PDB file of C-alpha atoms in Angstrom:
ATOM      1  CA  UNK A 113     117.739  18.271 103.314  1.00  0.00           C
ATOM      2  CA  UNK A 114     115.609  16.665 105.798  1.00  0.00           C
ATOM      3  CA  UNK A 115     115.834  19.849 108.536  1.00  0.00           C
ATOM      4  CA  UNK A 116     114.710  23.168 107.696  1.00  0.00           C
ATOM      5  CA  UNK A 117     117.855  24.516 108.735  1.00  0.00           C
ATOM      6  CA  UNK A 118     121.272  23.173 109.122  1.00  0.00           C
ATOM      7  CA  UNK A 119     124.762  25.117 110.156  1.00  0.00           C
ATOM      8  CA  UNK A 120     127.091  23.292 107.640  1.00  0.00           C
ATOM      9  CA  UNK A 121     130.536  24.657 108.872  1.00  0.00           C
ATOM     10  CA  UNK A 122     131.048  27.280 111.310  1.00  0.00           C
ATOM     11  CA  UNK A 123     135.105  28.646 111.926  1.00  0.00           C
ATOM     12  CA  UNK A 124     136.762  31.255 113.954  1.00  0.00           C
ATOM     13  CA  UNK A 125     138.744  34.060 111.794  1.00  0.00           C
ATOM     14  CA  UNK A 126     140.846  37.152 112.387  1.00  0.00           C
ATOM     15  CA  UNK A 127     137.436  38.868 111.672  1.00  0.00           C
ATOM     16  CA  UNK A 128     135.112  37.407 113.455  1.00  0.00           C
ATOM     17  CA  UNK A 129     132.796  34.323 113.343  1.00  0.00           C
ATOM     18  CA  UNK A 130     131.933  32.818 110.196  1.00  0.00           C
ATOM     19  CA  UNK A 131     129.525  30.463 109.188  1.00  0.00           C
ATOM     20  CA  UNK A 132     127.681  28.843 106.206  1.00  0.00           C
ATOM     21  CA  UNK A 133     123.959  27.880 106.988  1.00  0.00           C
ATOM     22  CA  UNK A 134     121.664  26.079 104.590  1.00  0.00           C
ATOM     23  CA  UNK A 135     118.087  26.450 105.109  1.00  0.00           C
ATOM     24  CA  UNK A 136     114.368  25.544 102.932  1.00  0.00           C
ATOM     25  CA  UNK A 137     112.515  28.513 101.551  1.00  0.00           C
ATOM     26  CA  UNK A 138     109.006  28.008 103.323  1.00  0.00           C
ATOM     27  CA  UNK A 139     107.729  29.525 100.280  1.00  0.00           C
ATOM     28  CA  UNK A 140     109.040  27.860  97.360  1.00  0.00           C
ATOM     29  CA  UNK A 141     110.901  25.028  98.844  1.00  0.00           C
ATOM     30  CA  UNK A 142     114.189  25.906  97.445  1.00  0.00           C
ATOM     31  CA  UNK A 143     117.643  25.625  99.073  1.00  0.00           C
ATOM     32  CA  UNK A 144     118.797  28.542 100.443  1.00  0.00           C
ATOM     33  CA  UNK A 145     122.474  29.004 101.383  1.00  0.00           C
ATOM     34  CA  UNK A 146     123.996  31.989 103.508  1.00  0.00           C
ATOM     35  CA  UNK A 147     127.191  33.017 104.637  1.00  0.00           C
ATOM     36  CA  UNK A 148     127.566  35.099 108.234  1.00  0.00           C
ATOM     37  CA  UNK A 149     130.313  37.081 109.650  1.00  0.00           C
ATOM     38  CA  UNK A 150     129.752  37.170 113.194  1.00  0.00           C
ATOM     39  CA  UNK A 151     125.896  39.059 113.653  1.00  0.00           C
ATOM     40  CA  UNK A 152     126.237  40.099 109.709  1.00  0.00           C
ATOM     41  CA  UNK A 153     124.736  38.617 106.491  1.00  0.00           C
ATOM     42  CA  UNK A 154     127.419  38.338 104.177  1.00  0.00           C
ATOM     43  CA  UNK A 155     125.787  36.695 101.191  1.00  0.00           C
ATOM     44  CA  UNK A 156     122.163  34.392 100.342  1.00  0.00           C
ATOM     45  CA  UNK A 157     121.726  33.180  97.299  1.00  0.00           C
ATOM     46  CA  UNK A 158     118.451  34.419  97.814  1.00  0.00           C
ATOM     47  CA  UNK A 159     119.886  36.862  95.960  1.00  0.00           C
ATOM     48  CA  UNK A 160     122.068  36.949  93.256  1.00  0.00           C
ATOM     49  CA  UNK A 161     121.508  39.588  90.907  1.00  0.00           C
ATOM     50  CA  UNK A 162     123.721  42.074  92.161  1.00  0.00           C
ATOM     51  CA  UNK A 163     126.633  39.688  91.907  1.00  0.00           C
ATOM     52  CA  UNK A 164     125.702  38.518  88.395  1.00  0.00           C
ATOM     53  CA  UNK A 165     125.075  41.922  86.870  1.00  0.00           C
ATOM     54  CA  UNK A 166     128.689  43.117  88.646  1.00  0.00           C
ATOM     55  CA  UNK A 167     130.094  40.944  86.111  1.00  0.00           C
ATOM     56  CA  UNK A 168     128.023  41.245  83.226  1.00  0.00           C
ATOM     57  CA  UNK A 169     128.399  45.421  83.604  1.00  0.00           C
ATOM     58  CA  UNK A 170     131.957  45.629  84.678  1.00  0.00           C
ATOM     59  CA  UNK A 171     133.036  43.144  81.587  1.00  0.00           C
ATOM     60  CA  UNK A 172     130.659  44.738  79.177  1.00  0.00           C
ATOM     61  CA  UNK A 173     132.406  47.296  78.226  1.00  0.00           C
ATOM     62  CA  UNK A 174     135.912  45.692  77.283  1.00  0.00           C
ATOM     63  CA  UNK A 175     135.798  44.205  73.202  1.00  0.00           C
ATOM     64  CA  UNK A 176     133.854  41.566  72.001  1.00  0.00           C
ATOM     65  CA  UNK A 177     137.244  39.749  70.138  1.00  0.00           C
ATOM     66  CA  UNK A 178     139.414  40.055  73.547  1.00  0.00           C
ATOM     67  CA  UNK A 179     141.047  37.611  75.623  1.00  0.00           C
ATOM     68  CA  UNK A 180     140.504  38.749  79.540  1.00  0.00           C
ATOM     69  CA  UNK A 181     142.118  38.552  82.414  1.00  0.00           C
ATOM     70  CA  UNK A 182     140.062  39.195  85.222  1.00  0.00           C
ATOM     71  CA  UNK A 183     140.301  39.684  88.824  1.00  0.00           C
ATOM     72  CA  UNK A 184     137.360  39.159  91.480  1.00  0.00           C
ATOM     73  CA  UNK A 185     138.095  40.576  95.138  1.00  0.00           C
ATOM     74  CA  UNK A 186     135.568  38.105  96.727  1.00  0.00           C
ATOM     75  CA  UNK A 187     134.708  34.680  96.708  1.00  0.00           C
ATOM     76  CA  UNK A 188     131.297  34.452  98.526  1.00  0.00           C
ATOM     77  CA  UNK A 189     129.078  32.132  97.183  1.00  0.00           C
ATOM     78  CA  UNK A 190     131.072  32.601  93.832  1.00  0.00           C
ATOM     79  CA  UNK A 191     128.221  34.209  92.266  1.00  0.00           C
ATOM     80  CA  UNK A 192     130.450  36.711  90.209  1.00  0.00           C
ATOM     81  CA  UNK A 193     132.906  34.157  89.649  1.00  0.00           C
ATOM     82  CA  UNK A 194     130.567  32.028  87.545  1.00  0.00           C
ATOM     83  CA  UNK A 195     129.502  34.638  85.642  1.00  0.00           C
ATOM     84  CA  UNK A 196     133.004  35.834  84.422  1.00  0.00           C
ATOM     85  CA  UNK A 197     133.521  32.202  83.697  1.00  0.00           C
ATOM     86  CA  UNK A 198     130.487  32.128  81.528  1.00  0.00           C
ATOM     87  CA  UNK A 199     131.327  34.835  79.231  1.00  0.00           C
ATOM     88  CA  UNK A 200     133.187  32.884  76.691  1.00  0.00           C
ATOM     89  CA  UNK A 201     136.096  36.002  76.482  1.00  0.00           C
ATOM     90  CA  UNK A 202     137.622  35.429  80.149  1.00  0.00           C
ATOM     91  CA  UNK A 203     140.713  32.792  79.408  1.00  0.00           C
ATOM     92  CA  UNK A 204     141.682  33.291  83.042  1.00  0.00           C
ATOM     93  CA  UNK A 205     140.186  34.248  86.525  1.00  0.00           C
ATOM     94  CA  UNK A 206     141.576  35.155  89.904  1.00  0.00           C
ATOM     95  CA  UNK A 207     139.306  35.179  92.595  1.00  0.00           C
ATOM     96  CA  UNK A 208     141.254  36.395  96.021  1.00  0.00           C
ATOM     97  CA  UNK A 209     138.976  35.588  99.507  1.00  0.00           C
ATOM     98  CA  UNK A 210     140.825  36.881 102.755  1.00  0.00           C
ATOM     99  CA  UNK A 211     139.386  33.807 104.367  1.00  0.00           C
ATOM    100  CA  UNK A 212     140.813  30.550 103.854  1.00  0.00           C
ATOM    101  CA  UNK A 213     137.661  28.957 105.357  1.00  0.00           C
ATOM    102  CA  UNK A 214     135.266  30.288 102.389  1.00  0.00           C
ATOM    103  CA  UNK A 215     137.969  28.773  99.603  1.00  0.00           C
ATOM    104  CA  UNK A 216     137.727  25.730 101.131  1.00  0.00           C
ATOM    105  CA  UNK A 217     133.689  25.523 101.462  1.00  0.00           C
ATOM    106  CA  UNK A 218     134.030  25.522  97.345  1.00  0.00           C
ATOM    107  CA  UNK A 219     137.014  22.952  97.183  1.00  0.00           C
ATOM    108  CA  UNK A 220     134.859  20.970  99.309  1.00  0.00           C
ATOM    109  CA  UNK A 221     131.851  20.796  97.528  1.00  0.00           C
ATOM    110  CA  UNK A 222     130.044  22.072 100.185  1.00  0.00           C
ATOM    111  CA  UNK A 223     128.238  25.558  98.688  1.00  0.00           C
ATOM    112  CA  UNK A 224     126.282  24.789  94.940  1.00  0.00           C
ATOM    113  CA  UNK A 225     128.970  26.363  92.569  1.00  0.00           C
ATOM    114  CA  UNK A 226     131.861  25.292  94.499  1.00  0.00           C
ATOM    115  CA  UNK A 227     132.664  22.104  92.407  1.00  0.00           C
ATOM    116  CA  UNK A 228     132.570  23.790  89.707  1.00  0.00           C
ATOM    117  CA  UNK A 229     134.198  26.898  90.151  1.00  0.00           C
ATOM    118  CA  UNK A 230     137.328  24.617  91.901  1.00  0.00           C
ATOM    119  CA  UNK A 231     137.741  22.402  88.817  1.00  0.00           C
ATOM    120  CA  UNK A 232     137.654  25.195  85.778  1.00  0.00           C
ATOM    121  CA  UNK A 233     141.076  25.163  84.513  1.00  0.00           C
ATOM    122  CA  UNK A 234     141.165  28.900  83.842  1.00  0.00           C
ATOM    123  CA  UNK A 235     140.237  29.497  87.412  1.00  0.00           C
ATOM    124  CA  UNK A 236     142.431  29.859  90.531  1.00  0.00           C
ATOM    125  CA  UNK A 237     141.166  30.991  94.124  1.00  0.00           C
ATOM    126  CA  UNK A 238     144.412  32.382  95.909  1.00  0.00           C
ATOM    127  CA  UNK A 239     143.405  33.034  99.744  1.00  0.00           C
ATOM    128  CA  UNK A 240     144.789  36.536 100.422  1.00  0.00           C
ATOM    129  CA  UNK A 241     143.942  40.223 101.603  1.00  0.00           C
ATOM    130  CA  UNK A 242     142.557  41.780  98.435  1.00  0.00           C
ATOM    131  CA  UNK A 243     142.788  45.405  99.453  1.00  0.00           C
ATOM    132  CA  UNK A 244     146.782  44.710 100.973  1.00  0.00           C
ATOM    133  CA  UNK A 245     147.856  42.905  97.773  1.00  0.00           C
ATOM    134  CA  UNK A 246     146.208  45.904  95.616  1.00  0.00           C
ATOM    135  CA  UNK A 247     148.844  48.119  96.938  1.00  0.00           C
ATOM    136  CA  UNK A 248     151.567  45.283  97.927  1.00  0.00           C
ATOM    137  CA  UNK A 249     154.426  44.967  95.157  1.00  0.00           C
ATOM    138  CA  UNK A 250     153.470  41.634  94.068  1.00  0.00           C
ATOM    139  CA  UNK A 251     150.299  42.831  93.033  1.00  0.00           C
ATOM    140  CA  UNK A 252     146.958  40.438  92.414  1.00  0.00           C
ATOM    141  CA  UNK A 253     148.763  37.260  91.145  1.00  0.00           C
ATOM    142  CA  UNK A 254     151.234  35.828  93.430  1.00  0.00           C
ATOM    143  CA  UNK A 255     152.271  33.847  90.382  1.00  0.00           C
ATOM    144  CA  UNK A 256     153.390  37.018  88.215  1.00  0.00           C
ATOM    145  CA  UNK A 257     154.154  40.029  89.590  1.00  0.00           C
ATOM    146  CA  UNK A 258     153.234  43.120  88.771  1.00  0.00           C
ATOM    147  CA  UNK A 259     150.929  41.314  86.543  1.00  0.00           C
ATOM    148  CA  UNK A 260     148.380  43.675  85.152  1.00  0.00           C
ATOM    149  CA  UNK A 261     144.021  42.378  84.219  1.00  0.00           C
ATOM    150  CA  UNK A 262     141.789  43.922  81.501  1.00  0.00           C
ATOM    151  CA  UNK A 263     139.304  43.884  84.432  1.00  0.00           C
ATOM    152  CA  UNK A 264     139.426  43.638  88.387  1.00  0.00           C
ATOM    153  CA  UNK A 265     135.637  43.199  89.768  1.00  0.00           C
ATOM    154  CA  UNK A 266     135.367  43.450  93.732  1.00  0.00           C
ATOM    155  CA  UNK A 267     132.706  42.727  96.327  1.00  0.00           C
ATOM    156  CA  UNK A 268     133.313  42.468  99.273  1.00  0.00           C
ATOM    157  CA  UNK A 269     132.366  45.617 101.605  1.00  0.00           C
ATOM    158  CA  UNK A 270     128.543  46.646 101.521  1.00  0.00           C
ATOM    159  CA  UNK A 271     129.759  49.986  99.789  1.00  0.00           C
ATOM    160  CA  UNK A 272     132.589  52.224  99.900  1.00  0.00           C
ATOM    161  CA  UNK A 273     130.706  53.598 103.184  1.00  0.00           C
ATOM    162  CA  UNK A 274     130.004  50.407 105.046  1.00  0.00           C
ATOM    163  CA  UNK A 275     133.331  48.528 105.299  1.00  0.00           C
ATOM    164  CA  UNK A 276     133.921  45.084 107.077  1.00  0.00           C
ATOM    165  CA  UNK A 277     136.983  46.362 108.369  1.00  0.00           C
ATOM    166  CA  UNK A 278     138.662  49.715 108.489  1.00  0.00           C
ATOM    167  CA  UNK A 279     141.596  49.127 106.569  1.00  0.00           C
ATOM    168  CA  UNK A 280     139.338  48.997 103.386  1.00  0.00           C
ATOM    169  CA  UNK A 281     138.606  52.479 103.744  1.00  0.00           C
ATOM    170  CA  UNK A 282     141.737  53.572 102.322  1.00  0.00           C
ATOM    171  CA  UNK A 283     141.469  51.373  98.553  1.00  0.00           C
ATOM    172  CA  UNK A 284     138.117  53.793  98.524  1.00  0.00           C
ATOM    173  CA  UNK A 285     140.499  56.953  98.477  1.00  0.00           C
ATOM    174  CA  UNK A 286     141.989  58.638  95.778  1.00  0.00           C
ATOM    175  CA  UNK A 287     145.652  56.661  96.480  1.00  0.00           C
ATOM    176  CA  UNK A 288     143.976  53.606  96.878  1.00  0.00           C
ATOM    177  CA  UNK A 289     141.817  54.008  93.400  1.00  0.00           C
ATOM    178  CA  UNK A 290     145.176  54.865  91.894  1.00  0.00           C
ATOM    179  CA  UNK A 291     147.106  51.970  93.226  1.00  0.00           C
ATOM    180  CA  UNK A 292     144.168  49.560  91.807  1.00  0.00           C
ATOM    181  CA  UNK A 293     144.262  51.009  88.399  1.00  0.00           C
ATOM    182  CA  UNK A 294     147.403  50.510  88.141  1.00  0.00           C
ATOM    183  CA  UNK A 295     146.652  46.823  88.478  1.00  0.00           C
ATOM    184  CA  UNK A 296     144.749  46.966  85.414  1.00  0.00           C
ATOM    185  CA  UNK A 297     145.541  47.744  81.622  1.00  0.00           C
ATOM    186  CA  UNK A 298     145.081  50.686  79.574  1.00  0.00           C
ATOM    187  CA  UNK A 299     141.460  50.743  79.145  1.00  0.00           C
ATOM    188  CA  UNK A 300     140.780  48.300  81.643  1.00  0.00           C
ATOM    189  CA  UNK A 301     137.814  47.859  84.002  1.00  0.00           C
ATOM    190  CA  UNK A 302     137.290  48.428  87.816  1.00  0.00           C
ATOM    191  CA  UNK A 303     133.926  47.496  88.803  1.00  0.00           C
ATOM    192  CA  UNK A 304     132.305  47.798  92.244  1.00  0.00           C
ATOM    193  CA  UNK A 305     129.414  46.389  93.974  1.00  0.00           C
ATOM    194  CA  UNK A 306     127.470  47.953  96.516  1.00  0.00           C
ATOM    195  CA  UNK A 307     124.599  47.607  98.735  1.00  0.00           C
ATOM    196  CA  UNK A 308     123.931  51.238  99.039  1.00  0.00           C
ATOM    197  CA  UNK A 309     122.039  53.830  96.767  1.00  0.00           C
ATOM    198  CA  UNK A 310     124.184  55.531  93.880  1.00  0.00           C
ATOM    199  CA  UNK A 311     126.897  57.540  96.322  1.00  0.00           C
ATOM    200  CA  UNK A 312     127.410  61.134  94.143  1.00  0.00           C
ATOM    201  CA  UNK A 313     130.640  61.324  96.626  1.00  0.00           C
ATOM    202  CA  UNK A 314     132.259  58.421  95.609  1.00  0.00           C
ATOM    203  CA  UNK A 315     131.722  58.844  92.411  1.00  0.00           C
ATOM    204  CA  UNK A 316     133.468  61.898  92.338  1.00  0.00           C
ATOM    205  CA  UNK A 317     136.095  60.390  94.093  1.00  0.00           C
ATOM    206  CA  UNK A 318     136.252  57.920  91.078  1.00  0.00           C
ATOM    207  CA  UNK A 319     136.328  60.253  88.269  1.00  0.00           C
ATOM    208  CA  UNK A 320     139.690  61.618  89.621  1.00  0.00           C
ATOM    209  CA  UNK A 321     141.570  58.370  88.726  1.00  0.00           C
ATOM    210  CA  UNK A 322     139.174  57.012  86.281  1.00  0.00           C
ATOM    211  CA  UNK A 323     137.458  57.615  83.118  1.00  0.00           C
ATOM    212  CA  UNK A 324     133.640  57.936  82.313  1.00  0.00           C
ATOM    213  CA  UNK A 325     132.413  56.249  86.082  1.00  0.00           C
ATOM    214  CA  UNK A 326     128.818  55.274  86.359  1.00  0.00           C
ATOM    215  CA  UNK A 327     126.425  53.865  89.399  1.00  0.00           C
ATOM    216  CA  UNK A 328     124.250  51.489  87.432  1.00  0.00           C
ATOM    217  CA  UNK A 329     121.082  50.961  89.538  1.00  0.00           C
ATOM    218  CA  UNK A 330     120.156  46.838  89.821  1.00  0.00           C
ATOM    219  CA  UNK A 331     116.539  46.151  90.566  1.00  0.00           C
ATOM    220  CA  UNK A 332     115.768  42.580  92.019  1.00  0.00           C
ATOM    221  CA  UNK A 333     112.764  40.653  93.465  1.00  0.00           C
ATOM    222  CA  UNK A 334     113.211  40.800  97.832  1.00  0.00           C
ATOM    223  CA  UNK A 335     110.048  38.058  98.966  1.00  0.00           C
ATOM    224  CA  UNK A 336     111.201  39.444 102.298  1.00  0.00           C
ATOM    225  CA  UNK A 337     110.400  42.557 102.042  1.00  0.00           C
ATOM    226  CA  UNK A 338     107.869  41.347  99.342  1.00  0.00           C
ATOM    227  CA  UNK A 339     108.798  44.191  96.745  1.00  0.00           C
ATOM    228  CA  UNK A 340     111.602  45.144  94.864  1.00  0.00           C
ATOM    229  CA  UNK A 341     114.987  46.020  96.128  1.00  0.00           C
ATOM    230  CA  UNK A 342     118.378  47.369  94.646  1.00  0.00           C
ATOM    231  CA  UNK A 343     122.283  47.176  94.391  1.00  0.00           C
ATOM    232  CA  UNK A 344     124.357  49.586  92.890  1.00  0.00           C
ATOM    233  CA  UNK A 345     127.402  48.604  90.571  1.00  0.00           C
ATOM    234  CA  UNK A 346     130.111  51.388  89.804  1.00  0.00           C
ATOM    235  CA  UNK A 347     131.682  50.767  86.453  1.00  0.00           C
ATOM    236  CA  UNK A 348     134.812  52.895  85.556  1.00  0.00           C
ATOM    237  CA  UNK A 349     137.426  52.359  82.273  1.00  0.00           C
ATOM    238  CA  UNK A 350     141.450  53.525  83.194  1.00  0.00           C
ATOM    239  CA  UNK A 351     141.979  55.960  80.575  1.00  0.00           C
ATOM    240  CA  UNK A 352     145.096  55.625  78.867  1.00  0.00           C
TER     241      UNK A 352
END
């Protein structure tokens, strides 16, 4: 990259404005690629731990001999997805985006893990609305439904507080908690990621549909801030 910044693709959506933008780290030189929604920073990979350890806690849990199914509600910078795909247990992987435009940055080659993530044979990235198709008869697989995953892993809000659009409130409800675990298998695994502090609330609000729920505090390096910043992941088990 010759520029220190370049606007690869910029589209109009339902939700506003979005647009992938590649830019050199004045520090260490690196490639840096972000994804905004209209004035909002969706994702850098910057940073990445948040989305990596979403994965790593919300499958940990499940048993070392399974075969998973897993679901990720948001594509991103597919992050998340390339974790599930490295833990040698997941034999298949559904990754549902709302937008069309972000699917087709990674069939395209045009973000780092796209290639990759579009050519894995146990993965398929089905454009739809996550938080509809949770409650929606036809469930997470528009191939098989009322197909049911040993874990469903979901970023795509900044928490259950901070939601890109007001429909999403609802899946953060009781109902809507109930309606995703039924998605999932006895003893299966929802797992959330958040850009906010442990929430006591929603926790509580978890632990009426789910068993054992935890806020697992992830510590990462922030050069901008030049210190150390956090995520949250919620990890909760359907009890049987």
């Amino acid at each position: 990259m010759s520029a220190r910044f370049e606007e690869i693709d910029w589209q109009p959506t339902p939700m506003g404005d979005i647009s992938l933008r590649r830019r050199r780290d004045p520090v260490s030189g690196d490639e840096v690629y972000e994804v905004k929604l209209g004035d909002e920073f969706l994702m850098s990979s910057l940073f990445t731990a948040g989305e990596i350890a979403l994965t790593r806690l919300g499958l940990a849990p499940l048993p070392d001999a399974a075969q998973l199914d897993v679901v990720v509600g948001g594509l991103g910078l597919g992050y998340t997805a390339r974790a599930a795909l490295d833990d040698p247990r997941v034999r298949s992987l559904i990754v549902v985006d709302t937008l069309g435009e972000v699917i087709d940055w990674h069939r395209r080659g045009l973000v780092p893990l796209g290639a990759e993530l579009a050519s894995d044979a146990r993965c398929r990235l089905v454009q739809g609305d996550f938080f509809a198709m949770v409650g929606d008869s036809t469930g997470l697989d528009p191939q098989a439904p009322e197909r049911r995953f040993h874990a469903i892993l979901l970023d795509v809000d900044h928490s259950p507080r901070h939601v890109l659009h007001p429909r999403h409130a609802a899946l953060y409800r009781p109902a809507g908690l109930r309606s995703l675990a039924e998605r999932l298998h006895p003893d299966g695994v929802f797992a959330l990621w958040s850009n906010d502090p442990p929430d006591e609330e929603f926790n509580s609000v978890l632990a009426e549909v789910f068993a054992e729920p935890a806020a697992h505090v992830v510590p990462f390096d922030n050069p901008l801030q030049e210190g150390t910043a956090t995520n949250t992941v919620y990890v909760a088990r359907k009890a049987r």
